Coordinates of C-alpha atoms in Angstrom, one line a residue:
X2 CA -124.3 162.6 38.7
X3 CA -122.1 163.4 35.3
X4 CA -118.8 162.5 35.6
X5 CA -116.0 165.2 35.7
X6 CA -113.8 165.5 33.0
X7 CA -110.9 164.1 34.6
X8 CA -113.0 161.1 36.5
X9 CA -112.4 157.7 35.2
X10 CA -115.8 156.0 33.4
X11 CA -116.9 153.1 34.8
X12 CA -115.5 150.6 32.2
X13 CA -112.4 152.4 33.2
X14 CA -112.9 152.0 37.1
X15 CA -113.3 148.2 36.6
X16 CA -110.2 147.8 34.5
X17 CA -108.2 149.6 36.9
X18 CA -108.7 147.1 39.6
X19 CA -105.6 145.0 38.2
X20 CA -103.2 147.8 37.2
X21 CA -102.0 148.1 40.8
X22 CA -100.3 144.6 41.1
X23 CA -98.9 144.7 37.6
X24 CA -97.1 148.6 38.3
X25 CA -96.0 147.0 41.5
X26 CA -94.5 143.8 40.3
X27 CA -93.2 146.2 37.2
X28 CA -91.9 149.4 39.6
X29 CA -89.6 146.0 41.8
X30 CA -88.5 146.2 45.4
X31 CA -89.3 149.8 45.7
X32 CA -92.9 149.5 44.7
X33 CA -93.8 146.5 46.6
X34 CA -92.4 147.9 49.8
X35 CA -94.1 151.5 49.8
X36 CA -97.4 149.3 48.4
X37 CA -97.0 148.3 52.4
X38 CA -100.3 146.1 53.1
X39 CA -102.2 146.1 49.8
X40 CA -99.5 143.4 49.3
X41 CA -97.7 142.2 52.2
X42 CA -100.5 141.9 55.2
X43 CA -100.2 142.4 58.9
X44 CA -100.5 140.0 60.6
X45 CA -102.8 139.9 63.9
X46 CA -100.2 140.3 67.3
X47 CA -97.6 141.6 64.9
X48 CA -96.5 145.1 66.4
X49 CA -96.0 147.9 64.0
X50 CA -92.7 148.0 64.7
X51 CA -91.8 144.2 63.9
X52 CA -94.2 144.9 60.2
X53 CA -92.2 148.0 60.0
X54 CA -88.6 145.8 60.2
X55 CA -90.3 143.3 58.0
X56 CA -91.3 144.8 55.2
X57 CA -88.4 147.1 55.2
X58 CA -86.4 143.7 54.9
X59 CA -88.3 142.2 52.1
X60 CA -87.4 141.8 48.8
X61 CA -88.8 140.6 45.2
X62 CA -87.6 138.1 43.1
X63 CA -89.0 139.4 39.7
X64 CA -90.4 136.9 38.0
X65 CA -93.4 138.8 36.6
X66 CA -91.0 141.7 35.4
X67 CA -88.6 139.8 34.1
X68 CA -91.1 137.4 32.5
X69 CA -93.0 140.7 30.3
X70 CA -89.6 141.6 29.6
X71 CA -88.7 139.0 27.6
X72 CA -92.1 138.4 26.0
X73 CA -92.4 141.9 25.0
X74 CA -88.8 141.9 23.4
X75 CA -89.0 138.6 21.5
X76 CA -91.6 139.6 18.3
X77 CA -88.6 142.9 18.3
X78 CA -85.7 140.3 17.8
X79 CA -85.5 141.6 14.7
X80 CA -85.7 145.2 13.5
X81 CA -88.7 146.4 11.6
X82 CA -89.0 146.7 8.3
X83 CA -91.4 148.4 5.8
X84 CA -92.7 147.4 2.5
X85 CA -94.2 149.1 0.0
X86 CA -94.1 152.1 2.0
X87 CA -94.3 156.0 0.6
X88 CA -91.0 157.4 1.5
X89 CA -92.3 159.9 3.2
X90 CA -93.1 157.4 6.1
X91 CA -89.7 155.0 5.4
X92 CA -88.1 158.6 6.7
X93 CA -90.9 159.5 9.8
X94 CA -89.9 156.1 10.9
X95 CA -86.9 157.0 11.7
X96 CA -88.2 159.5 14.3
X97 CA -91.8 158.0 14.8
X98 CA -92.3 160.4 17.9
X99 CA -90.6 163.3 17.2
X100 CA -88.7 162.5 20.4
X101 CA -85.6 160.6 18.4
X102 CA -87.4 157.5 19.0
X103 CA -87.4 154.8 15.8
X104 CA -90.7 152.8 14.5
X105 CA -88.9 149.7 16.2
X106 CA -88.2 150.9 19.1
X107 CA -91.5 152.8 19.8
X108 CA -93.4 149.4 19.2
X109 CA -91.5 147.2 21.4
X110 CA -92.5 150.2 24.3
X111 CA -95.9 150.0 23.6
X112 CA -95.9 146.0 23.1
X113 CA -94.8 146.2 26.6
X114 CA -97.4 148.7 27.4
X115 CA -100.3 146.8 26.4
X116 CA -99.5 143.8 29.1
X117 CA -101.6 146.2 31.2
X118 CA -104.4 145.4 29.6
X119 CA -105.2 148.4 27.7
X120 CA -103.2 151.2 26.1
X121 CA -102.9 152.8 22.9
X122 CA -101.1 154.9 20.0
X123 CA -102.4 158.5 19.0
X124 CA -101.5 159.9 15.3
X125 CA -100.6 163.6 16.6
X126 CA -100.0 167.0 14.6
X127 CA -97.9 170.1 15.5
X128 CA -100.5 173.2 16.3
X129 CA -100.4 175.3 12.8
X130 CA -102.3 177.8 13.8
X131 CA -101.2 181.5 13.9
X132 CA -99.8 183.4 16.8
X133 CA -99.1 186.6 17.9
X134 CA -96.0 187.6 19.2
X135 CA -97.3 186.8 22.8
X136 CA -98.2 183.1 21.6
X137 CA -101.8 183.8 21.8
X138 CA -103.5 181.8 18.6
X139 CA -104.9 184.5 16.2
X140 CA -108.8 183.9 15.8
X141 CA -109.9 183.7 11.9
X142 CA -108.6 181.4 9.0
X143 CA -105.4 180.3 8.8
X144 CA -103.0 181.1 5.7
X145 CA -102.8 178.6 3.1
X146 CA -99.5 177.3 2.4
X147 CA -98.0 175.2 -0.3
X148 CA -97.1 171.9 0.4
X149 CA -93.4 172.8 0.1
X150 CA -94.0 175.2 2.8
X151 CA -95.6 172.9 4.8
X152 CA -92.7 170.4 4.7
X153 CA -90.1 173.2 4.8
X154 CA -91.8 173.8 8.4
X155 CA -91.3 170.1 9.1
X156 CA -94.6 169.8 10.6
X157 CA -95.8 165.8 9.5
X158 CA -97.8 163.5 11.9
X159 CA -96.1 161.7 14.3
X160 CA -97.1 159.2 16.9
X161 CA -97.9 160.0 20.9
X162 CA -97.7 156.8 23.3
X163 CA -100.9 156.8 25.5
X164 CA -100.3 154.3 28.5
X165 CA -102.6 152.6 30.2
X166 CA -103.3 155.1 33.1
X167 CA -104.0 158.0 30.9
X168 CA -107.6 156.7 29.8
X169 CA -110.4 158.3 31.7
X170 CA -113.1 157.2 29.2
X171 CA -114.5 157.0 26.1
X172 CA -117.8 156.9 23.9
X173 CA -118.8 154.8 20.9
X174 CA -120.9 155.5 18.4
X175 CA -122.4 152.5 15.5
X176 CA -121.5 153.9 11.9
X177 CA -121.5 152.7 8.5
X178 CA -117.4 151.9 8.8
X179 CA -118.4 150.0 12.2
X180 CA -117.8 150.4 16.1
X181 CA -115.9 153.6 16.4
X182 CA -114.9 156.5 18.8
X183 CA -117.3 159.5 19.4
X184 CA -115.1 160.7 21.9
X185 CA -112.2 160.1 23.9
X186 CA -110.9 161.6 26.9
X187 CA -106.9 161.3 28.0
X188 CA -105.0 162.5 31.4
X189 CA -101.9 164.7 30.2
X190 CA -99.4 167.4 31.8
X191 CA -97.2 170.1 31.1
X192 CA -94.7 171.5 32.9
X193 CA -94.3 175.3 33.6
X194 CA -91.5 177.0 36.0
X195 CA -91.9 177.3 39.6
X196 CA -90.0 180.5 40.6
X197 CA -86.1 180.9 39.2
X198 CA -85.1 177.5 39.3
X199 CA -88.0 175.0 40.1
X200 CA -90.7 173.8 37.5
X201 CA -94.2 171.9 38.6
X202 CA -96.7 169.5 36.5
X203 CA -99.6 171.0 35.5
X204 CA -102.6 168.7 35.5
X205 CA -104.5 168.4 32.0
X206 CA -107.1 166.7 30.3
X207 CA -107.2 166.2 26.2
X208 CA -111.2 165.3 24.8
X209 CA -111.1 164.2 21.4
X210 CA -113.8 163.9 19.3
X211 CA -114.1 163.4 15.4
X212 CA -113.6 166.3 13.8
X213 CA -112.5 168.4 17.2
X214 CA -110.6 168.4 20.3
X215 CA -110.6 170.0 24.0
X216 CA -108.0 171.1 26.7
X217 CA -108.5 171.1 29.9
X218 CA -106.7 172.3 32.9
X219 CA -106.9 171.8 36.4
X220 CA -106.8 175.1 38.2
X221 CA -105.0 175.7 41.5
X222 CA -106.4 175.2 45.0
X223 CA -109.2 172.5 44.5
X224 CA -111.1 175.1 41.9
X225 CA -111.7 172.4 39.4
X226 CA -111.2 172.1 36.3
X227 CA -111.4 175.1 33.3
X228 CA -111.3 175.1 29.2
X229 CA -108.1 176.3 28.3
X230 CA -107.9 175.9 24.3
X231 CA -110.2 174.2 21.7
X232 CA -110.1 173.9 18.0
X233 CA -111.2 171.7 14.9
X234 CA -109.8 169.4 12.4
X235 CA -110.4 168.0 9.1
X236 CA -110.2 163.9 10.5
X237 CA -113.9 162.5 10.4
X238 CA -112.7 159.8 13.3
X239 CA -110.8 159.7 15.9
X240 CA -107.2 159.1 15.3
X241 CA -106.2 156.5 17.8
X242 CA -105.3 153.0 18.0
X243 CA -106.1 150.7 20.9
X244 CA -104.1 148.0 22.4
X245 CA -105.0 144.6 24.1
X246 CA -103.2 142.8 26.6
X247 CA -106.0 140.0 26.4
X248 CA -109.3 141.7 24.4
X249 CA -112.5 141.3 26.2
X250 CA -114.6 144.0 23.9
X251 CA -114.0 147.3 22.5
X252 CA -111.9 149.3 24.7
X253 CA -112.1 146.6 26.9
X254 CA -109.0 144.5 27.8
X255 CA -107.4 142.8 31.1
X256 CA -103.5 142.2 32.0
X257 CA -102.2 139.7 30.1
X258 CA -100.1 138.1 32.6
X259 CA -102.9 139.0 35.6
X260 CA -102.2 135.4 36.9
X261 CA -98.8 134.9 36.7
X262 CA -98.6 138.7 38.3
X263 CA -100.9 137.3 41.8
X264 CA -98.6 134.0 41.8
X265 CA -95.4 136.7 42.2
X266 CA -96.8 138.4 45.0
X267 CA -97.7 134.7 47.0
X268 CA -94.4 135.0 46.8
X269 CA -93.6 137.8 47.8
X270 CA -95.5 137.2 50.7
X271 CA -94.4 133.4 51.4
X272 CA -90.6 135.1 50.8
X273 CA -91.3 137.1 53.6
X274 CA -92.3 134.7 55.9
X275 CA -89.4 132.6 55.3
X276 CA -87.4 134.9 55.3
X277 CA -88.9 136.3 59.3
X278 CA -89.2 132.3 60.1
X279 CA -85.0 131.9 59.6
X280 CA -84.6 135.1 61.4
X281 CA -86.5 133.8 64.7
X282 CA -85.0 130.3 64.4
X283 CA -81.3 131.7 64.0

């Protein structure tokens, strides 16, 4: 049966076996405790109540966190610098996500990112296509504008941080250049407002393809999903850059600490056993 277009891909279902231990360890005491017995088991005789107390009482020491931490922050000692570059970029650097977010600071994030396994950077534009006064995108070709226009707009490219849980899937294609994306799908959301004073996530889907892109949107009560905006570009490949915790193929890539992340939870576990053994010998 095809896949939906918000279902993970295979290759995406087996690399997602060893994100939950690493979000745990990452997401501390918190985390492990609402992970309840996907980390810390039941034993057999031990009432609910007594697990209940028990894991309640448990708590992490955070060696895997702590340990990514500092491994993630020590190539970003030192700030960033570029050579050679056009200014034009020496000044986008500055604000590499059009969020107030510096080149520096932006990699270190993602360096941190990647420990999952698998995550990436996309090179984004702003929509320049026309609009009516309702926002509706005005079907034909757009204006041509000069490139002082263009910059007086400030519209330039920017980069968008894709973690690691936002892959569904993805397609290859062989060409002349080598291995490269034929497509590429991405879990997204928006917000809109909920009445006067609330707002809700709205559940999307971005499929990118050379030369093209789709948005999808996940309509209310369990209707699935619907095309909500399409359009084109002038890029003959995809533009997005992977990243490897440790590479095992194209797209393909484990946690990088994946040991050192099940040794934390023994512990976790062997804590908690102490921890129940002083409280009954007390």
């Amino acid at each position: 049966m095809p896949l939906a277009v918000n279902q993970q891909s295979t290759d995406v279902k087996a690399l997602a076996e060893n994100w939950p231990v690493c979000e745990d360890l990452m997401g501390g005491t918190p985390a492990m405790r609402k992970a309840g017995v996907l980390h810390l088991p039941k034993w057999p005789g031990e009432t609910a109540e007594s697990y209940r107390d028990r894991l309640a009482t448990a708590t992490l020491f955070p060696a895997y966190r702590r340990t990514v931490s500092v491994m993630a922050g020590k190539p970003f000692a030192k700030a960033l610098t570029l050579n050679d570059a056009d200014a034009r970029i020496e000044e986008w650097a500055k604000d590499i996500d059009r969020g107030g977010v510096n080149l520096h600071a932006f990699s270190g994030e993602m360096f941190e990112e990647s420990f999952y396994g698998l995550a990436g950077i996309l090179v984004d534009y702003p929509d320049q296509r026309p609009r009516d006064a309702a926002g509706r995108v005005v079907e034909g070709p757009a204006p041509q504008r000069t490139v002082a226009q263009v910059e007086a707009s400030g519209a330039r490219p920017y980069f968008v941080r894709i973690m690691h849980a936002q892959i569904l899937g993805w397609q290859i294609a062989i060409t002349p250049r080598g291995v490269r994306l034929s497509q590429l799908r991405l879990a997204e959301s928006r917000e809109e407002a909920d009445g006067p004073y609330d707002t809700k996530t709205v559940q999307q889907v971005r499929v990118l393809r050379p030369g093209g892109w789709e948005l999808w949107e996940e309509a209310g009560d369990n209707k699935g999903w619907f095309l909500v905006d399409s359009g084109t570009t002038s890029l003959k490949e995809i533009p997005f850059v992977p990243l490897y915790g440790r590479r095992e193929g194209f797209m393909l890539g484990t946690p990088t600490l994946l040991e050192l992340a099940h040794l934390n939870v023994k512990h976790w576990q062997s804590q908690s056993d102490q921890d129940t053994i002083l409280h009954v010998a007390r």
